[in-house]
PDB file of C-alpha atoms in Angstrom:
ATOM      1  CA  MET A   1       0.000   0.000   0.000  1.00  0.00           C
ATOM      2  CA  PHE A   2       1.217   3.456  -0.911  1.00  0.00           C
ATOM      3  CA  TYR A   3      -0.473   5.761   1.631  1.00  0.00           C
ATOM      4  CA  THR A   4      -2.660   4.112   4.242  1.00  0.00           C
ATOM      5  CA  GLU A   5      -5.643   5.302   6.213  1.00  0.00           C
ATOM      6  CA  ASP A   6      -3.670   4.644   9.420  1.00  0.00           C
ATOM      7  CA  ARG A   7      -0.878   6.908   8.234  1.00  0.00           C
ATOM      8  CA  LEU A   8      -3.322   9.731   7.506  1.00  0.00           C
ATOM      9  CA  ASN A   9      -5.224   9.168  10.750  1.00  0.00           C
ATOM     10  CA  ASN A  10      -1.966   9.543  12.704  1.00  0.00           C
ATOM     11  CA  TRP A  11      -1.648  13.037  11.211  1.00  0.00           C
ATOM     12  CA  ILE A  12      -5.295  13.834  12.011  1.00  0.00           C
ATOM     13  CA  GLU A  13      -4.658  12.883  15.658  1.00  0.00           C
ATOM     14  CA  ARG A  14      -1.489  15.007  15.769  1.00  0.00           C
ATOM     15  CA  ILE A  15      -3.425  17.969  14.343  1.00  0.00           C
ATOM     16  CA  LYS A  16      -6.150  17.519  16.985  1.00  0.00           C
ATOM     17  CA  ASP A  17      -3.527  17.505  19.757  1.00  0.00           C
ATOM     18  CA  GLU A  18      -1.561  20.463  18.367  1.00  0.00           C
ATOM     19  CA  GLU A  19      -1.987  23.882  19.971  1.00  0.00           C
ATOM     20  CA  LEU A  20      -2.171  26.545  17.267  1.00  0.00           C
ATOM     21  CA  ASP A  21      -1.134  30.136  17.636  1.00  0.00           C
ATOM     22  CA  LEU A  22      -1.475  31.946  14.329  1.00  0.00           C
ATOM     23  CA  GLU A  23       0.271  35.061  15.649  1.00  0.00           C
ATOM     24  CA  SER A  24       3.525  33.252  16.436  1.00  0.00           C
ATOM     25  CA  GLY A  25       3.055  30.448  13.902  1.00  0.00           C
ATOM     26  CA  LYS A  26       3.215  27.895  16.726  1.00  0.00           C
ATOM     27  CA  GLY A  27       1.770  24.528  15.745  1.00  0.00           C
ATOM     28  CA  LEU A  28       1.567  25.258  12.022  1.00  0.00           C
ATOM     29  CA  GLU A  29       4.536  23.022  11.200  1.00  0.00           C
ATOM     30  CA  VAL A  30       2.361  19.914  11.702  1.00  0.00           C
ATOM     31  CA  PHE A  31       0.651  20.713   8.375  1.00  0.00           C
ATOM     32  CA  ASP A  32       3.998  21.125   6.584  1.00  0.00           C
ATOM     33  CA  LYS A  33       5.220  17.849   8.074  1.00  0.00           C
ATOM     34  CA  MET A  34       2.025  16.096   6.960  1.00  0.00           C
ATOM     35  CA  LEU A  35       2.603  17.294   3.378  1.00  0.00           C
ATOM     36  CA  ASP A  36       6.303  16.329   3.537  1.00  0.00           C
ATOM     37  CA  ASP A  37       5.347  12.850   4.762  1.00  0.00           C
ATOM     38  CA  TYR A  38       3.021  12.437   1.780  1.00  0.00           C
ATOM     39  CA  ILE A  39       5.739  13.619  -0.620  1.00  0.00           C
ATOM     40  CA  ILE A  40       8.181  11.109   0.902  1.00  0.00           C
ATOM     41  CA  ALA A  41       5.599   8.348   0.325  1.00  0.00           C
ATOM     42  CA  CYS A  42       5.350   9.490  -3.322  1.00  0.00           C
ATOM     43  CA  LEU A  43       9.131   9.526  -3.788  1.00  0.00           C
ATOM     44  CA  ASN A  44       9.375   6.080  -2.170  1.00  0.00           C
ATOM     45  CA  LEU A  45       6.771   4.761  -4.607  1.00  0.00           C
ATOM     46  CA  LEU A  46       8.798   6.161  -7.534  1.00  0.00           C
ATOM     47  CA  LYS A  47      11.906   4.502  -6.065  1.00  0.00           C
ATOM     48  CA  SER A  48      10.026   1.176  -5.782  1.00  0.00           C
ATOM     49  CA  ILE A  49       9.112   1.429  -9.470  1.00  0.00           C
ATOM     50  CA  ARG A  50      12.728   2.189 -10.431  1.00  0.00           C
ATOM     51  CA  GLU A  51      13.946  -0.772  -8.399  1.00  0.00           C
ATOM     52  CA  ARG A  52      11.276  -2.984 -10.016  1.00  0.00           C
ATOM     53  CA  GLU A  53       9.593  -3.799  -6.683  1.00  0.00           C
ATOM     54  CA  VAL A  54       6.299  -2.367  -7.958  1.00  0.00           C
ATOM     55  CA  THR A  55       4.934  -2.170 -11.504  1.00  0.00           C
ATOM     56  CA  LYS A  56       3.715   1.158 -12.883  1.00  0.00           C
ATOM     57  CA  LYS A  57       0.237  -0.362 -13.210  1.00  0.00           C
ATOM     58  CA  ASP A  58       0.168  -1.373  -9.525  1.00  0.00           C
ATOM     59  CA  ALA A  59       1.580   2.005  -8.453  1.00  0.00           C
ATOM     60  CA  LEU A  60      -1.217   3.835 -10.307  1.00  0.00           C
ATOM     61  CA  LYS A  61      -3.739   1.495  -8.668  1.00  0.00           C
ATOM     62  CA  PHE A  62      -2.293   2.291  -5.201  1.00  0.00           C
ATOM     63  CA  ILE A  63      -2.643   6.032  -5.877  1.00  0.00           C
ATOM     64  CA  GLU A  64      -6.227   5.584  -7.087  1.00  0.00           C
ATOM     65  CA  GLU A  65      -7.100   3.559  -3.963  1.00  0.00           C
ATOM     66  CA  SER A  66      -5.674   6.259  -1.678  1.00  0.00           C
ATOM     67  CA  LYS A  67      -7.562   9.178  -3.298  1.00  0.00           C
ATOM     68  CA  PRO A  68     -10.768   8.796  -1.217  1.00  0.00           C
ATOM     69  CA  LEU A  69      -8.669   9.498   1.902  1.00  0.00           C
ATOM     70  CA  LEU A  70      -7.987  13.006   0.591  1.00  0.00           C
ATOM     71  CA  ASP A  71     -11.641  13.629  -0.313  1.00  0.00           C
ATOM     72  CA  ARG A  72     -12.973  12.639   3.098  1.00  0.00           C
ATOM     73  CA  SER A  73     -13.816  15.186   5.795  1.00  0.00           C
ATOM     74  CA  TYR A  74     -12.091  14.907   9.155  1.00  0.00           C
ATOM     75  CA  ASP A  75     -13.160  16.419  12.451  1.00  0.00           C
ATOM     76  CA  VAL A  76     -10.139  18.105  14.013  1.00  0.00           C
ATOM     77  CA  GLY A  77     -12.206  19.993  16.565  1.00  0.00           C
ATOM     78  CA  ASP A  78     -11.354  23.513  15.413  1.00  0.00           C
ATOM     79  CA  ASP A  79     -12.379  25.637  12.409  1.00  0.00           C
ATOM     80  CA  VAL A  80      -8.895  27.058  11.778  1.00  0.00           C
ATOM     81  CA  LYS A  81      -7.321  23.597  11.941  1.00  0.00           C
ATOM     82  CA  ALA A  82     -10.050  22.284   9.625  1.00  0.00           C
ATOM     83  CA  GLU A  83      -9.316  25.021   7.076  1.00  0.00           C
ATOM     84  CA  LEU A  84      -5.557  24.395   7.227  1.00  0.00           C
ATOM     85  CA  LEU A  85      -6.161  20.651   6.866  1.00  0.00           C
ATOM     86  CA  GLU A  86      -8.271  21.273   3.743  1.00  0.00           C
ATOM     87  CA  MET A  87      -5.472  23.384   2.243  1.00  0.00           C
ATOM     88  CA  THR A  88      -2.943  20.647   3.051  1.00  0.00           C
ATOM     89  CA  LYS A  89      -5.166  17.966   1.476  1.00  0.00           C
ATOM     90  CA  GLU A  90      -5.515  20.140  -1.656  1.00  0.00           C
ATOM     91  CA  ASN A  91      -1.720  20.314  -1.872  1.00  0.00           C
ATOM     92  CA  MET A  92      -1.535  16.540  -1.408  1.00  0.00           C
ATOM     93  CA  LYS A  93      -3.961  16.159  -4.350  1.00  0.00           C
ATOM     94  CA  VAL A  94      -1.671  18.284  -6.543  1.00  0.00           C
ATOM     95  CA  VAL A  95       1.242  16.028  -5.563  1.00  0.00           C
ATOM     96  CA  ALA A  96      -0.822  12.858  -6.218  1.00  0.00           C
ATOM     97  CA  LYS A  97      -1.818  14.060  -9.694  1.00  0.00           C
ATOM     98  CA  GLY A  98       1.807  15.012 -10.366  1.00  0.00           C
ATOM     99  CA  LEU A  99       2.844  11.522  -9.256  1.00  0.00           C
ATOM    100  CA  GLU A 100       0.423   9.936 -11.738  1.00  0.00           C
ATOM    101  CA  LEU A 101       1.864  12.065 -14.542  1.00  0.00           C
ATOM    102  CA  THR A 102       5.428  11.157 -13.532  1.00  0.00           C
ATOM    103  CA  ILE A 103       4.650   7.426 -13.470  1.00  0.00           C
ATOM    104  CA  ALA A 104       2.895   7.674 -16.841  1.00  0.00           C
ATOM    105  CA  GLY A 105       5.999   9.380 -18.273  1.00  0.00           C
ATOM    106  CA  LYS A 106       4.032  12.559 -18.982  1.00  0.00           C
ATOM    107  CA  VAL A 107       6.454  15.094 -17.507  1.00  0.00           C
ATOM    108  CA  SER A 108       5.923  18.416 -19.254  1.00  0.00           C
ATOM    109  CA  ARG A 109       8.754  20.029 -21.170  1.00  0.00           C
ATOM    110  CA  LYS A 110       7.357  23.483 -20.465  1.00  0.00           C
ATOM    111  CA  SER A 111       9.304  25.512 -17.923  1.00  0.00           C
ATOM    112  CA  PHE A 112       8.042  25.983 -14.374  1.00  0.00           C
ATOM    113  CA  GLU A 113       7.614  29.681 -15.224  1.00  0.00           C
ATOM    114  CA  LYS A 114       5.414  28.950 -18.258  1.00  0.00           C
ATOM    115  CA  LEU A 115       3.293  26.385 -16.395  1.00  0.00           C
ATOM    116  CA  LEU A 116       2.749  28.814 -13.518  1.00  0.00           C
ATOM    117  CA  GLU A 117       1.848  31.592 -15.950  1.00  0.00           C
ATOM    118  CA  ASP A 118      -0.643  29.264 -17.720  1.00  0.00           C
ATOM    119  CA  ALA A 119      -2.160  28.139 -14.406  1.00  0.00           C
ATOM    120  CA  ILE A 120      -2.683  31.735 -13.245  1.00  0.00           C
ATOM    121  CA  LYS A 121      -4.317  32.688 -16.561  1.00  0.00           C
ATOM    122  CA  LYS A 122      -6.627  29.676 -16.365  1.00  0.00           C
ATOM    123  CA  GLU A 123      -7.660  30.352 -12.771  1.00  0.00           C
ATOM    124  CA  LYS A 124      -8.368  34.003 -13.548  1.00  0.00           C
ATOM    125  CA  SER A 125     -10.545  32.959 -16.492  1.00  0.00           C
ATOM    126  CA  GLY A 126     -12.509  30.585 -14.238  1.00  0.00           C
ATOM    127  CA  ASP A 127     -10.868  27.340 -15.390  1.00  0.00           C
ATOM    128  CA  LEU A 128      -9.858  26.018 -11.969  1.00  0.00           C
ATOM    129  CA  GLU A 129      -9.548  22.454 -13.252  1.00  0.00           C
ATOM    130  CA  GLY A 130      -7.134  23.554 -15.975  1.00  0.00           C
ATOM    131  CA  ALA A 131      -5.132  25.547 -13.414  1.00  0.00           C
ATOM    132  CA  PHE A 132      -4.966  22.461 -11.178  1.00  0.00           C
ATOM    133  CA  GLU A 133      -3.702  20.374 -14.134  1.00  0.00           C
ATOM    134  CA  ASP A 134      -0.903  22.878 -14.827  1.00  0.00           C
ATOM    135  CA  MET A 135       0.124  22.829 -11.165  1.00  0.00           C
ATOM    136  CA  ALA A 136       0.117  19.008 -11.257  1.00  0.00           C
ATOM    137  CA  LYS A 137       2.450  19.239 -14.270  1.00  0.00           C
ATOM    138  CA  MET A 138       4.763  21.393 -12.151  1.00  0.00           C
ATOM    139  CA  ALA A 139       4.537  18.774  -9.387  1.00  0.00           C
ATOM    140  CA  ALA A 140       5.472  16.040 -11.895  1.00  0.00           C
ATOM    141  CA  LYS A 141       8.561  17.999 -12.959  1.00  0.00           C
ATOM    142  CA  ALA A 142       9.594  18.428  -9.318  1.00  0.00           C
ATOM    143  CA  LEU A 143       8.946  14.734  -8.504  1.00  0.00           C
ATOM    144  CA  ALA A 144      11.070  13.803 -11.529  1.00  0.00           C
ATOM    145  CA  GLY A 145      13.927  15.718  -9.910  1.00  0.00           C
ATOM    146  CA  GLU A 146      13.798  19.143 -11.570  1.00  0.00           C
ATOM    147  CA  ARG A 147      14.546  21.959  -9.133  1.00  0.00           C
ATOM    148  CA  LEU A 148      12.031  24.753  -8.780  1.00  0.00           C
ATOM    149  CA  PRO A 149      13.786  27.982  -9.820  1.00  0.00           C
ATOM    150  CA  GLU A 150      14.629  30.131  -6.801  1.00  0.00           C
ATOM    151  CA  ASP A 151      13.874  33.304  -8.742  1.00  0.00           C
ATOM    152  CA  LEU A 152      10.384  32.167  -9.767  1.00  0.00           C
ATOM    153  CA  GLU A 153       8.177  35.262  -9.889  1.00  0.00           C
ATOM    154  CA  ILE A 154       5.133  34.720  -7.721  1.00  0.00           C
ATOM    155  CA  PRO A 155       2.350  37.282  -8.025  1.00  0.00           C
ATOM    156  CA  ASP A 156       1.058  38.699  -4.765  1.00  0.00           C
ATOM    157  CA  GLU A 157      -2.541  37.673  -5.380  1.00  0.00           C
ATOM    158  CA  ASP A 158      -5.108  35.582  -3.558  1.00  0.00           C
ATOM    159  CA  LEU A 159      -5.272  32.601  -5.917  1.00  0.00           C
ATOM    160  CA  PHE A 160      -5.606  28.852  -5.432  1.00  0.00           C
ATOM    161  CA  VAL A 161      -2.580  28.492  -7.707  1.00  0.00           C
ATOM    162  CA  ILE A 162      -0.381  30.384  -5.224  1.00  0.00           C
ATOM    163  CA  GLY A 163      -1.480  28.004  -2.445  1.00  0.00           C
ATOM    164  CA  TRP A 164      -0.804  24.969  -4.644  1.00  0.00           C
ATOM    165  CA  LEU A 165       2.657  26.319  -5.346  1.00  0.00           C
ATOM    166  CA  ASP A 166       3.510  25.400  -1.730  1.00  0.00           C
ATOM    167  CA  ALA A 167       3.173  21.744  -2.741  1.00  0.00           C
ATOM    168  CA  ILE A 168       5.679  22.122  -5.588  1.00  0.00           C
ATOM    169  CA  ASP A 169       8.065  24.022  -3.322  1.00  0.00           C
ATOM    170  CA  ALA A 170       7.751  21.271  -0.692  1.00  0.00           C
ATOM    171  CA  ILE A 171       8.572  18.566  -3.279  1.00  0.00           C
ATOM    172  CA  SER A 172      11.650  20.508  -4.338  1.00  0.00           C
ATOM    173  CA  THR A 173      12.755  20.945  -0.712  1.00  0.00           C
ATOM    174  CA  VAL A 174      12.201  17.279   0.239  1.00  0.00           C
ATOM    175  CA  HIS A 175      14.078  16.160  -2.896  1.00  0.00           C
ATOM    176  CA  HIS A 176      16.971  18.468  -2.001  1.00  0.00           C
ATOM    177  CA  LEU A 177      17.132  17.202   1.601  1.00  0.00           C
ATOM    178  CA  ILE A 178      17.123  13.579   0.405  1.00  0.00           C
ATOM    179  CA  GLU A 179      20.027  14.387  -1.950  1.00  0.00           C
ATOM    180  CA  ILE A 180      21.975  15.968   0.933  1.00  0.00           C
ATOM    181  CA  ASP A 181      21.317  12.912   3.138  1.00  0.00           C
ATOM    182  CA  ARG A 182      22.360  10.530   0.350  1.00  0.00           C
ATOM    183  CA  THR A 183      25.588  12.482  -0.256  1.00  0.00           C
ATOM    184  CA  GLU A 184      26.413  12.454   3.469  1.00  0.00           C
ATOM    185  CA  VAL A 185      25.809   8.691   3.665  1.00  0.00           C
ATOM    186  CA  GLU A 186      27.986   8.097   0.597  1.00  0.00           C
ATOM    187  CA  ASP A 187      30.728  10.308   2.092  1.00  0.00           C
ATOM    188  CA  ASP A 188      30.584   8.295   5.316  1.00  0.00           C
ATOM    189  CA  LEU A 189      30.975   5.053   3.390  1.00  0.00           C
ATOM    190  CA  GLU A 190      34.144   6.189   1.596  1.00  0.00           C
TER     191      GLU A 190
END
């Protein structure tokens, strides 16, 4: 199994127990860690495919089976927590769709900049589904190992796309940290 109900429920329990303070940002990291954990599961699934432990067909089936977990509502006992959880689940959906594209070998050749520009245009014209697809294409590029440009121009607007960009940034960061860990392990072995 790729991402289990138990794994998600552990995060729901941690969110319930977490004390939030929006002023100081205290407690917010649980949502980032939840997203990072999901990204790690995605990267591990890609690794399992590369190492021929899982077929692409089975991997896509695992992702499909886990989707209802992200569509379900969870009671975390607090409206602010509930809203932050919804945002985190939306980001997880972007990552999941990106994972499907990566597995299917449909990684876009468009630049991150162009995909972001397209997604913003689509959202502004009311095509939220199209905007989501473009963000998933960005996620696929990041999951495939492409680094998100540090000088990416992000408009200061209240758009879903800007929220979803957090998911792509998180993939890039997790990938980078894994590379650092791998390099350190290899250095230790020499």
